[in-house]
Short mmCIF file of C-alpha atoms and ligand atoms in Angstrom, two decimals:
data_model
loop_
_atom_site.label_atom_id
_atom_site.label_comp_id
_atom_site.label_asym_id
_atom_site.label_seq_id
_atom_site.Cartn_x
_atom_site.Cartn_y
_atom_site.Cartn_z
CA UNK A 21 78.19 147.35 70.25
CA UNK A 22 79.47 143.92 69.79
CA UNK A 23 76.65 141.32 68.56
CA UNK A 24 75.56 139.03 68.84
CA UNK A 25 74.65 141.57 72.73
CA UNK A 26 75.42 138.22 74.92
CA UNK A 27 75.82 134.74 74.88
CA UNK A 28 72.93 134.00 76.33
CA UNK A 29 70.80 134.94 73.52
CA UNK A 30 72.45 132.08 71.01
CA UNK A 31 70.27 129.45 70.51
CA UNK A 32 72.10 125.61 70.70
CA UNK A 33 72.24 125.60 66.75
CA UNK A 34 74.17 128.86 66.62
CA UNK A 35 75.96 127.85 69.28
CA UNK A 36 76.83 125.12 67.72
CA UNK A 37 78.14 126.64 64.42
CA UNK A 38 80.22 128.91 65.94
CA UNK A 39 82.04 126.12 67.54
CA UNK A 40 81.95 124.61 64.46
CA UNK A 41 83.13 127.46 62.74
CA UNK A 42 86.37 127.58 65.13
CA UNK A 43 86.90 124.35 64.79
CA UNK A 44 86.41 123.08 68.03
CA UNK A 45 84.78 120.06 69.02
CA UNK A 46 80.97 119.80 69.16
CA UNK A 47 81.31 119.40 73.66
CA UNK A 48 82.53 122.57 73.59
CA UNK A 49 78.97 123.80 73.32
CA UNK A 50 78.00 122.14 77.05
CA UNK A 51 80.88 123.47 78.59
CA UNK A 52 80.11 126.94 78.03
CA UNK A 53 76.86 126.52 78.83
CA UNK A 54 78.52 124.66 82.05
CA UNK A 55 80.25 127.92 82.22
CA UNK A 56 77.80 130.40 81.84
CA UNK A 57 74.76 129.06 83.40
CA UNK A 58 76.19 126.47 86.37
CA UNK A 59 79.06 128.63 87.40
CA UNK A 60 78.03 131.66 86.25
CA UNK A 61 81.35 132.65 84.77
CA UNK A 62 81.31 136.63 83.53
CA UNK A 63 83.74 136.60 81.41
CA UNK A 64 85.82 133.69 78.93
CA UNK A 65 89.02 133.95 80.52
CA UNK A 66 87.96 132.44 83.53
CA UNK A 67 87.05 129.13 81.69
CA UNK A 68 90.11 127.72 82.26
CA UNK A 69 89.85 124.23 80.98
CA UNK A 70 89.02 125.64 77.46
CA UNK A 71 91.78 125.89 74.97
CA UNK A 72 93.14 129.66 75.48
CA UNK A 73 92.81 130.33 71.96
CA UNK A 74 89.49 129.63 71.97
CA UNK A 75 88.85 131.79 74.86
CA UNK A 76 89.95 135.11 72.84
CA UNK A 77 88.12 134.07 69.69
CA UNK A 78 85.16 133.94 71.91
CA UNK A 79 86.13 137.12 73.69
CA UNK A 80 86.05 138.92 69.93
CA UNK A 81 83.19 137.69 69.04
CA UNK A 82 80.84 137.97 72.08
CA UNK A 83 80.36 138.75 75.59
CA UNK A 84 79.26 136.96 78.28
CA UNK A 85 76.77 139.09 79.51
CA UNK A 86 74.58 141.64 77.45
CA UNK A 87 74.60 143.73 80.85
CA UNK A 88 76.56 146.33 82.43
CA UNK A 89 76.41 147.63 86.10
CA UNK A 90 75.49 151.70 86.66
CA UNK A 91 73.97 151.46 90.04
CA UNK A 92 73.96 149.21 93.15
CA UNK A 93 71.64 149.75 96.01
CA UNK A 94 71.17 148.09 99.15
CA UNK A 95 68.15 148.79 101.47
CA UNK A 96 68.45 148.00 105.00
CA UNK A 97 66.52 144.58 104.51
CA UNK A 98 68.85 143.53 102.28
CA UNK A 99 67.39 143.96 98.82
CA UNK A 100 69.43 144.63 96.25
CA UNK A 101 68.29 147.00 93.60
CA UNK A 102 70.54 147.07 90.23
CA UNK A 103 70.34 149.31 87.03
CA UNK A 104 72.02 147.69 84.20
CA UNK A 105 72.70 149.32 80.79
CA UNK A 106 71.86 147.36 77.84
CA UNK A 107 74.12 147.54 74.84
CA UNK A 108 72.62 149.63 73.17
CA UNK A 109 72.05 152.46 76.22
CA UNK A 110 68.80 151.36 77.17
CA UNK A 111 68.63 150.85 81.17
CA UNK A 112 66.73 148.27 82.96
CA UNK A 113 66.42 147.46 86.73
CA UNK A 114 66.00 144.21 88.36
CA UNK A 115 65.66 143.29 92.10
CA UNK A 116 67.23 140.42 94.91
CA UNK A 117 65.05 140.08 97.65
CA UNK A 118 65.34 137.38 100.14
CA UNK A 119 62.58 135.27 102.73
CA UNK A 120 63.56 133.48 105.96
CA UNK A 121 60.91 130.77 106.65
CA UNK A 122 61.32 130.14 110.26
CA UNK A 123 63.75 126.96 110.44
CA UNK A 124 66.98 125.09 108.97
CA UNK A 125 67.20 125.72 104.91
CA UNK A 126 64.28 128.07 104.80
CA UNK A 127 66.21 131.47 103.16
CA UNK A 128 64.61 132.23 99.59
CA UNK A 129 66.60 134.45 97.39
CA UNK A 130 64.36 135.76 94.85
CA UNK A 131 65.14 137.50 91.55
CA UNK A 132 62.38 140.38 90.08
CA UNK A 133 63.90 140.82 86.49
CA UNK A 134 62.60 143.09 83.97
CA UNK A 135 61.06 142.06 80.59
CA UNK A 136 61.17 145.37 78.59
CA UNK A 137 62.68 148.55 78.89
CA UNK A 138 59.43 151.10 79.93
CA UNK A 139 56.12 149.84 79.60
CA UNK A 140 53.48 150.35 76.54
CA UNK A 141 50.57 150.44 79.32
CA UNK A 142 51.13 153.39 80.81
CA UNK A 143 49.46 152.91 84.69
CA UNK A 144 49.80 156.15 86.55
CA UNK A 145 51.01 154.86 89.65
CA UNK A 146 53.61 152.51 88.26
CA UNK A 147 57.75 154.58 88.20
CA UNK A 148 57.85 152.77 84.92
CA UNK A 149 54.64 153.49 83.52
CA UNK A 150 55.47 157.11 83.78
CA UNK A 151 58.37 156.51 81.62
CA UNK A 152 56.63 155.77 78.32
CA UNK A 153 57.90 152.05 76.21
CA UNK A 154 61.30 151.44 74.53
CA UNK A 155 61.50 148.41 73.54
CA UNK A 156 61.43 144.85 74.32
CA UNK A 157 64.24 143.04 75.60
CA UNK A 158 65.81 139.79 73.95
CA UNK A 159 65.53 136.60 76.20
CA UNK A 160 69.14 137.09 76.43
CA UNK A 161 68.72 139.90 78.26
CA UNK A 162 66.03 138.28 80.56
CA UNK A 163 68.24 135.65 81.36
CA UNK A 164 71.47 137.56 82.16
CA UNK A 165 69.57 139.28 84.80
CA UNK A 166 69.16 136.26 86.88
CA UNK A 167 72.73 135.07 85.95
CA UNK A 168 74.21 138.21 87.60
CA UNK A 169 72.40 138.11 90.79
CA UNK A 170 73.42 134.25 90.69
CA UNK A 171 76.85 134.83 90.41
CA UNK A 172 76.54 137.90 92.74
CA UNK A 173 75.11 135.46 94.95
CA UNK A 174 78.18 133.15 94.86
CA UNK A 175 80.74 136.05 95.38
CA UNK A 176 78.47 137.17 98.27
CA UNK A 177 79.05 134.31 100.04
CA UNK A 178 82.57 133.65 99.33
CA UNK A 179 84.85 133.05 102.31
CA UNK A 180 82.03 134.21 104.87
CA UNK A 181 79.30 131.59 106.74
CA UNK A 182 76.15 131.63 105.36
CA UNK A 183 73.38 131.98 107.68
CA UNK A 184 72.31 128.84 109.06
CA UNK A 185 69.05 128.80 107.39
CA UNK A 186 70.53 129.16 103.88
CA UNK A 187 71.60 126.12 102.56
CA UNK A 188 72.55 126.69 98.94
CA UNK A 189 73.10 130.28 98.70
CA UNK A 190 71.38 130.16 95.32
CA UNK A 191 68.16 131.97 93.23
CA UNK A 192 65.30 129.80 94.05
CA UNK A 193 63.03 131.60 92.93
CA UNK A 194 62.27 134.28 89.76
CA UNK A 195 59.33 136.79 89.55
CA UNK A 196 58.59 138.56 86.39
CA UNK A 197 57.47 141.61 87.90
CA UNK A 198 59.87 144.34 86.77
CA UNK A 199 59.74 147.01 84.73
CA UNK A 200 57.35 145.95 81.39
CA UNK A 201 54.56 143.51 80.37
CA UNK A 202 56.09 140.22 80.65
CA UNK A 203 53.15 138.66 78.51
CA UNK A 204 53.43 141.92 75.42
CA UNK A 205 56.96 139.96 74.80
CA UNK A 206 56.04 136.74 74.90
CA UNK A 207 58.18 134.94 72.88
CA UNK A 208 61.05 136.63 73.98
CA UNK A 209 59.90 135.78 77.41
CA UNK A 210 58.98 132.12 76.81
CA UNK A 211 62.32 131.55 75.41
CA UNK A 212 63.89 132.97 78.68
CA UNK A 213 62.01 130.54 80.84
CA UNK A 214 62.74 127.50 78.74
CA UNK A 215 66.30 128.51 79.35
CA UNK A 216 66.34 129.19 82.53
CA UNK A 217 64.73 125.87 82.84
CA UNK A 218 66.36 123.56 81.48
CA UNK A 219 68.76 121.45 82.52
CA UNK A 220 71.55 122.43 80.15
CA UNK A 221 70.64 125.76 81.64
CA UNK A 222 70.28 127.09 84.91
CA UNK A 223 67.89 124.36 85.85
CA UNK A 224 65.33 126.53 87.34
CA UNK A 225 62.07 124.49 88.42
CA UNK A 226 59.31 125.88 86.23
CA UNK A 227 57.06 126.48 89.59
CA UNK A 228 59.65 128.95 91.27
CA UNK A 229 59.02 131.28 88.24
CA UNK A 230 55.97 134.06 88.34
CA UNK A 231 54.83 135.70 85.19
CA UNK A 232 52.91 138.91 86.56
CA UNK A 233 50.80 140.75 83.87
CA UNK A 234 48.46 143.24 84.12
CA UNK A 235 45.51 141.46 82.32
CA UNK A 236 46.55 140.34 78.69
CA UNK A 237 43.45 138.15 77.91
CA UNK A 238 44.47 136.30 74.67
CA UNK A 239 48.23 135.66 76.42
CA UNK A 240 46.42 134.81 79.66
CA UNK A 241 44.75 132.21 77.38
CA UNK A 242 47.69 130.87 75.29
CA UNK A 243 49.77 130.80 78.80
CA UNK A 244 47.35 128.11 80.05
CA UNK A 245 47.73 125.27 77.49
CA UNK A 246 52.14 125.49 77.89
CA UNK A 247 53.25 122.63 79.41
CA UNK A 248 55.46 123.98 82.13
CA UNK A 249 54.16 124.91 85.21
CA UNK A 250 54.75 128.78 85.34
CA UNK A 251 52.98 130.52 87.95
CA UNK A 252 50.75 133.33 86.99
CA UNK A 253 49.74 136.24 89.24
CA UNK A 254 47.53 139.07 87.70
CA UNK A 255 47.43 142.67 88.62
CA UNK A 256 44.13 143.47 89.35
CA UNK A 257 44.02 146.74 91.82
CA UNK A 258 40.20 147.36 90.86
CA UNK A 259 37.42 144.87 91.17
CA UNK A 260 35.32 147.71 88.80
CA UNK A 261 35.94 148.36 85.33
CA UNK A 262 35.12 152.23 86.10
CA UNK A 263 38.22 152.33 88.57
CA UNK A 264 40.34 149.74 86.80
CA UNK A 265 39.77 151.65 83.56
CA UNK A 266 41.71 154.46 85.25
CA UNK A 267 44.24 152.59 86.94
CA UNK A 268 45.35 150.21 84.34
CA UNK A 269 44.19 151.42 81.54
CA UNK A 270 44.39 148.01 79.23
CA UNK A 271 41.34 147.09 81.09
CA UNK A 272 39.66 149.16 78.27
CA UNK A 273 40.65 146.48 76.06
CA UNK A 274 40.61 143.60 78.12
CA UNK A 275 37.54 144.37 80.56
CA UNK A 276 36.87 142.30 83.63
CA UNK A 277 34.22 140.67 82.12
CA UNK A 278 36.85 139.10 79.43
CA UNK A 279 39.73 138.95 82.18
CA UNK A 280 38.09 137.18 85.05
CA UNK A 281 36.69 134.68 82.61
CA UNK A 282 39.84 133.74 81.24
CA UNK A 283 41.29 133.55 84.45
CA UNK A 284 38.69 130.67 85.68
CA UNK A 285 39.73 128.98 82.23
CA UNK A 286 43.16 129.28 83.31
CA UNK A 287 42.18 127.50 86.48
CA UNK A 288 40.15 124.53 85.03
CA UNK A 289 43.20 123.86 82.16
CA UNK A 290 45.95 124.08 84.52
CA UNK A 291 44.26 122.95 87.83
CA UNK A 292 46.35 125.43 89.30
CA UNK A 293 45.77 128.35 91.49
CA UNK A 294 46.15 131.74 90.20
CA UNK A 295 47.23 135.36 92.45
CA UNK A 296 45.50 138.38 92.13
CA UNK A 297 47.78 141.67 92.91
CA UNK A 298 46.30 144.23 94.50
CA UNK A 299 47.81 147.31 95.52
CA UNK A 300 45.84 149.48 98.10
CA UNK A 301 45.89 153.25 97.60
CA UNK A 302 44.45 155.52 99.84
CA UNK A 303 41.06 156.84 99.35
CA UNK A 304 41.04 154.95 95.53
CA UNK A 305 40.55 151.40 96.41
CA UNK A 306 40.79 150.77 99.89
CA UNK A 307 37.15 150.79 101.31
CA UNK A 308 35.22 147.78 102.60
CA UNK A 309 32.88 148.03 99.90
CA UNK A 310 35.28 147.69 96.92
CA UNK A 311 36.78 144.62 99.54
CA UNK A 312 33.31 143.09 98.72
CA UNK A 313 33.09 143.60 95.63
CA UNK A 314 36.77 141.89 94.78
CA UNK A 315 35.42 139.20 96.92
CA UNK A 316 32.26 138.64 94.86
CA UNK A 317 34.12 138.81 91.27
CA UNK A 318 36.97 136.03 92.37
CA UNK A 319 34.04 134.37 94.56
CA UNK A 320 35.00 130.45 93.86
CA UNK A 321 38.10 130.69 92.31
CA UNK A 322 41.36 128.94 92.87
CA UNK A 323 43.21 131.55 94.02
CA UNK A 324 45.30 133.74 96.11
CA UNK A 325 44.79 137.67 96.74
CA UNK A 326 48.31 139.56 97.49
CA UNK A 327 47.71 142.98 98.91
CA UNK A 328 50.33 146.03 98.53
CA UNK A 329 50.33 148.81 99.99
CA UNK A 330 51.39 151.43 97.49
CA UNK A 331 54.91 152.62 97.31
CA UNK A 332 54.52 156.57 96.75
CA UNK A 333 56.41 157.45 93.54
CA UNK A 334 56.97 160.87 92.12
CA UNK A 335 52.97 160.85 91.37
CA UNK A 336 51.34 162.45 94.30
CA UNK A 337 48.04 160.84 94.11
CA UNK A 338 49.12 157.60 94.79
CA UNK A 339 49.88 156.87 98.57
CA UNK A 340 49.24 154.06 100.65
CA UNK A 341 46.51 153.69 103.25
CA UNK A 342 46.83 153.48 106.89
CA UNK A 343 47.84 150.71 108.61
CA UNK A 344 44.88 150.31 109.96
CA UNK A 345 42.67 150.50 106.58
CA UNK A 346 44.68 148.30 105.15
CA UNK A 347 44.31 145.50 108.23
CA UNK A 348 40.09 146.26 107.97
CA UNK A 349 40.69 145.44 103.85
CA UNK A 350 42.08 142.42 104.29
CA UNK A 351 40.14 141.53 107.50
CA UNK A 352 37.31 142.06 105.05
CA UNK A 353 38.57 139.59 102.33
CA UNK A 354 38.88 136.43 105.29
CA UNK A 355 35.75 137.49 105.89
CA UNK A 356 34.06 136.42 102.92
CA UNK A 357 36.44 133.45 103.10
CA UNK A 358 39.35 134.69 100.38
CA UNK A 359 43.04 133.61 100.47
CA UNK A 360 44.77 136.96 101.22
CA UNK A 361 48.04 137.69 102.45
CA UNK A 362 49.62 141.18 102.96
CA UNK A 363 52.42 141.07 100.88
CA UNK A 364 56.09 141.86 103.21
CA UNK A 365 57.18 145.45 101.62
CA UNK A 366 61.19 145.26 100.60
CA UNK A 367 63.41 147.88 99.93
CA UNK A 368 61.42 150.48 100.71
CA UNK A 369 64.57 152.69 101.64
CA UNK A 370 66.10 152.16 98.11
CA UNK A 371 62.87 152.93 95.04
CA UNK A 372 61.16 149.53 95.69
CA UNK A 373 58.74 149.55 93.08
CA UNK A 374 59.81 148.89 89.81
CA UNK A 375 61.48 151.81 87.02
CA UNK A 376 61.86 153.92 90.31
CA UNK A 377 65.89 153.24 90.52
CA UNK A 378 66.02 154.41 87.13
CA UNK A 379 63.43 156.97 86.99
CA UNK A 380 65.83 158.38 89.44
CA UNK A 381 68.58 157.89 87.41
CA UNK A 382 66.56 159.54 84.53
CA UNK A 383 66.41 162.21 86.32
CA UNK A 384 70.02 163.18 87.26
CA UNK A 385 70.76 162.30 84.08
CA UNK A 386 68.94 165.42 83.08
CA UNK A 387 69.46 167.72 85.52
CA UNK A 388 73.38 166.72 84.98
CA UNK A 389 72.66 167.70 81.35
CA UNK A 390 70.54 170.57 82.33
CA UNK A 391 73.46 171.80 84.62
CA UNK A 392 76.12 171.30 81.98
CA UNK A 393 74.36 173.40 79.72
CA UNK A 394 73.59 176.10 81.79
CA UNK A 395 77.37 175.97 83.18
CA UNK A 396 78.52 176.20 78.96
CA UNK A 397 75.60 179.23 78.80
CA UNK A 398 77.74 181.31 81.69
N1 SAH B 416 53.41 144.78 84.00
C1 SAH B 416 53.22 143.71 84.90
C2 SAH B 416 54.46 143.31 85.65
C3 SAH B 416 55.36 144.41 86.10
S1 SAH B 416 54.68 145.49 87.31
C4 SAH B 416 52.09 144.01 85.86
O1 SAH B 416 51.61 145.14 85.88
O2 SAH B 416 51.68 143.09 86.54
C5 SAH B 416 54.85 144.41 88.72
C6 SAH B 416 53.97 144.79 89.87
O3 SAH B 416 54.40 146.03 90.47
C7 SAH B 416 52.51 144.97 89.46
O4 SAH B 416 51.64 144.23 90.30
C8 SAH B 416 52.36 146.44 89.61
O5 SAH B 416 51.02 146.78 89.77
C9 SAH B 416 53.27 146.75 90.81
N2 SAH B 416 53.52 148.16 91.01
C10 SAH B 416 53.76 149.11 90.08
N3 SAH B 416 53.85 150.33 90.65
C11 SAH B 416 53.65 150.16 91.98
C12 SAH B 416 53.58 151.06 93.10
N4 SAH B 416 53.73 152.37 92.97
N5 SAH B 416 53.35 150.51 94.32
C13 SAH B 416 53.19 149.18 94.47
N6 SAH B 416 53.23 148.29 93.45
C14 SAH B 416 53.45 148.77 92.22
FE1 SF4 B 417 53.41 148.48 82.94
FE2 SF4 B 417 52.94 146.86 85.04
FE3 SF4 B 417 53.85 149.38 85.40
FE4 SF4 B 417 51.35 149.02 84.55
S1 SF4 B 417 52.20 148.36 86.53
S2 SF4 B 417 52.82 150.47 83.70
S3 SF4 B 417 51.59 147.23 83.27
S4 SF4 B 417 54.92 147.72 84.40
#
């Protein structure tokens, strides 16, 4: 492993000092940046109007990317599904999806990235739960995600037309809803968003981002007094601590009586409206009854209710409803006058929900090793 993992991950200072320290010029430092996060270049030699000297140095020292391809999927609607390997043989996944509004200039591409590698919190439904935690990733590592579907993006769209409703052929927008706990890596992830930005970096408008977390109350809290404008969206899936207990279990620590109130304080700090996630699995939390009672504990609030059907995973007990049950849920929710969408599924062809790519790839993995060893036992 080289380090410093990526380039992404220097800070301006230590950017700075290694410039410095190869005594180059202080501009230097913006035109890498120019480099990495404007024209998302993947490697130094392509930066041609740096000295070429300079270039290797670099190349020895660093890479442009802390991220290397193993997979590439493509579902039929177009999302593209990617497991990267980290430096240090941890594997990630992250997501392109894209929208069509109806009209001119109305395509959204949207990045999911990932924000750890596993997850601490264990849900049973979630791929990635089921794969226990490793370890947090750097903001470097947050931000190179979005830089390779950028420049993925550009190469995409090289020498062909782009449809007529696409006008920049660009990320506009990044969720946080990969594999981890955005909000258990805060820092880390705070850092990525202040990078991604800024203007010296990719320039991202604060309100195209989504944090999604599954009900961190003191990071819900410290999340509403930042001063960009990060959207929030929070996984609820149970409007009963009883059920929610069960299906994400950090509601033991964080009940609904402590999450729901700090999600109305989120609302009166930030004036702005909030999501609530809520994926429907049959016979768990689809009746009318528990659409009710959602109803009645986000009664008043400034927000938005997104409902998923559940993607099955390799955990039987978790499948989606009906069609129908699901239209009679959210039929339920206008009702008693809530803001509810049913969220568009994507890639369901290609292990849509997130750790499934590599909970597949887990799995090869062993039954490659598995096969090798009985093959060396014969
Ligand atoms: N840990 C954070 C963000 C990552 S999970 C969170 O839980 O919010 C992102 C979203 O994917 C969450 O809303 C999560 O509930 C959802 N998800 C996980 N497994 C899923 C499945 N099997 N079907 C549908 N959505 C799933
Ligand atoms: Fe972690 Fe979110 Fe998956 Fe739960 S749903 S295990 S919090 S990634």
């Amino acid at each position: 492993m080289k380090t410093p993992a990526g380039f992404t991950e220097l800070t301006g200072l230590q950017l700075g000092q290694i410039v410095k320290s190869m005594g180059e010029p202080a501009y230097r430092v913006g035109q890498l940046r120019k480099w990495v996060y404007q024209r998302f270049a993947t490697s130094f030699s392509e930066m041609t109007d740096l000295p070429q000297a300079f270039r290797e140095k670099l190349e020895a020292k660093m890479r442009v990317s802390s991220l290397e391809v193993l997979r590439t999927v493509t579902g039929s609607d177009g999302t593209v599904k990617v497991l990267f390997e980290l430096a240090d043989g941890n594997t990630i996944e992250s997501a392109l999806m894209y929208y069509d509004g109806g009209g001119e200039g109305t395509r959204r591409y949207t990045v999911c990235v990932s924000t750890q590698a596993g997850c601490a919190i264990g849900c049973e439904f979630c791929a990635t739960g089921q794969q226990g935690f490793e370890r947090n990733l750097t903001s470097g590592e947050v931000i190179d995600q979005v830089l390779y579907f950028a420049s993925y993006l550009r190469e995409k769209d090289k020498g062909h037309k782009k449809p007529e409703n696409d006008k920049t052929g660009r990320v506009s927008n990044v969720v946080f809803m990969g594999m981890g706990e955005p909000l258990a890596n805060y820092d880390n992830l705070w850092r990525a968003i202040e990078m991604l930005n800024s203007a010296e970096g990719f320039g991202l408008g604060a309100r195209n981002m989504v944090i999604s977390t599954a009900g961190l109350v003191p990071q819900i809290k410290r999340l509403a007094k930042e001063k960009l404008q990060v959207g929030l969206a929070v996984s609820l899936h149970a409007a009963d601590n009883e059920l929610r207990n069960k299906l994400v279990p950090i509601n033991r620590k964080y009940p609904l009586g402590q999450l729901i109130p700090a999600c109305r304080e989120y609302n009166q700090i930030t004036g702005r409206r909030l999501s609530f996630e809520y994926i429907l699995f049959k016979g768990i939390n689809d009746s009318i009854v528990q659409a009710r009672r959602l109803a009645e504990l986000i009664k008043g609030m400034k927000c938005h209710v997104n409902l998923i059907p559940a993607n099955s995973t390799s955990n039987p007990s978790f499948q989606p409803p009906i069609h129908r049950v699901v239209l009679a849920f959210e039929e339920e929710l206008k009702r008693c006058h809530i803001n509810v969408t049913l969220r568009q599924r994507r890639g369901q062809d290609i292990a849509a929900g997130c750790g499934q790519l590599r909970s597949r790839f887990i799995q090869d993995a062993r039954s490659r090793r598995e096969k090798s060893i009985l093959a060396g036992k014969t």
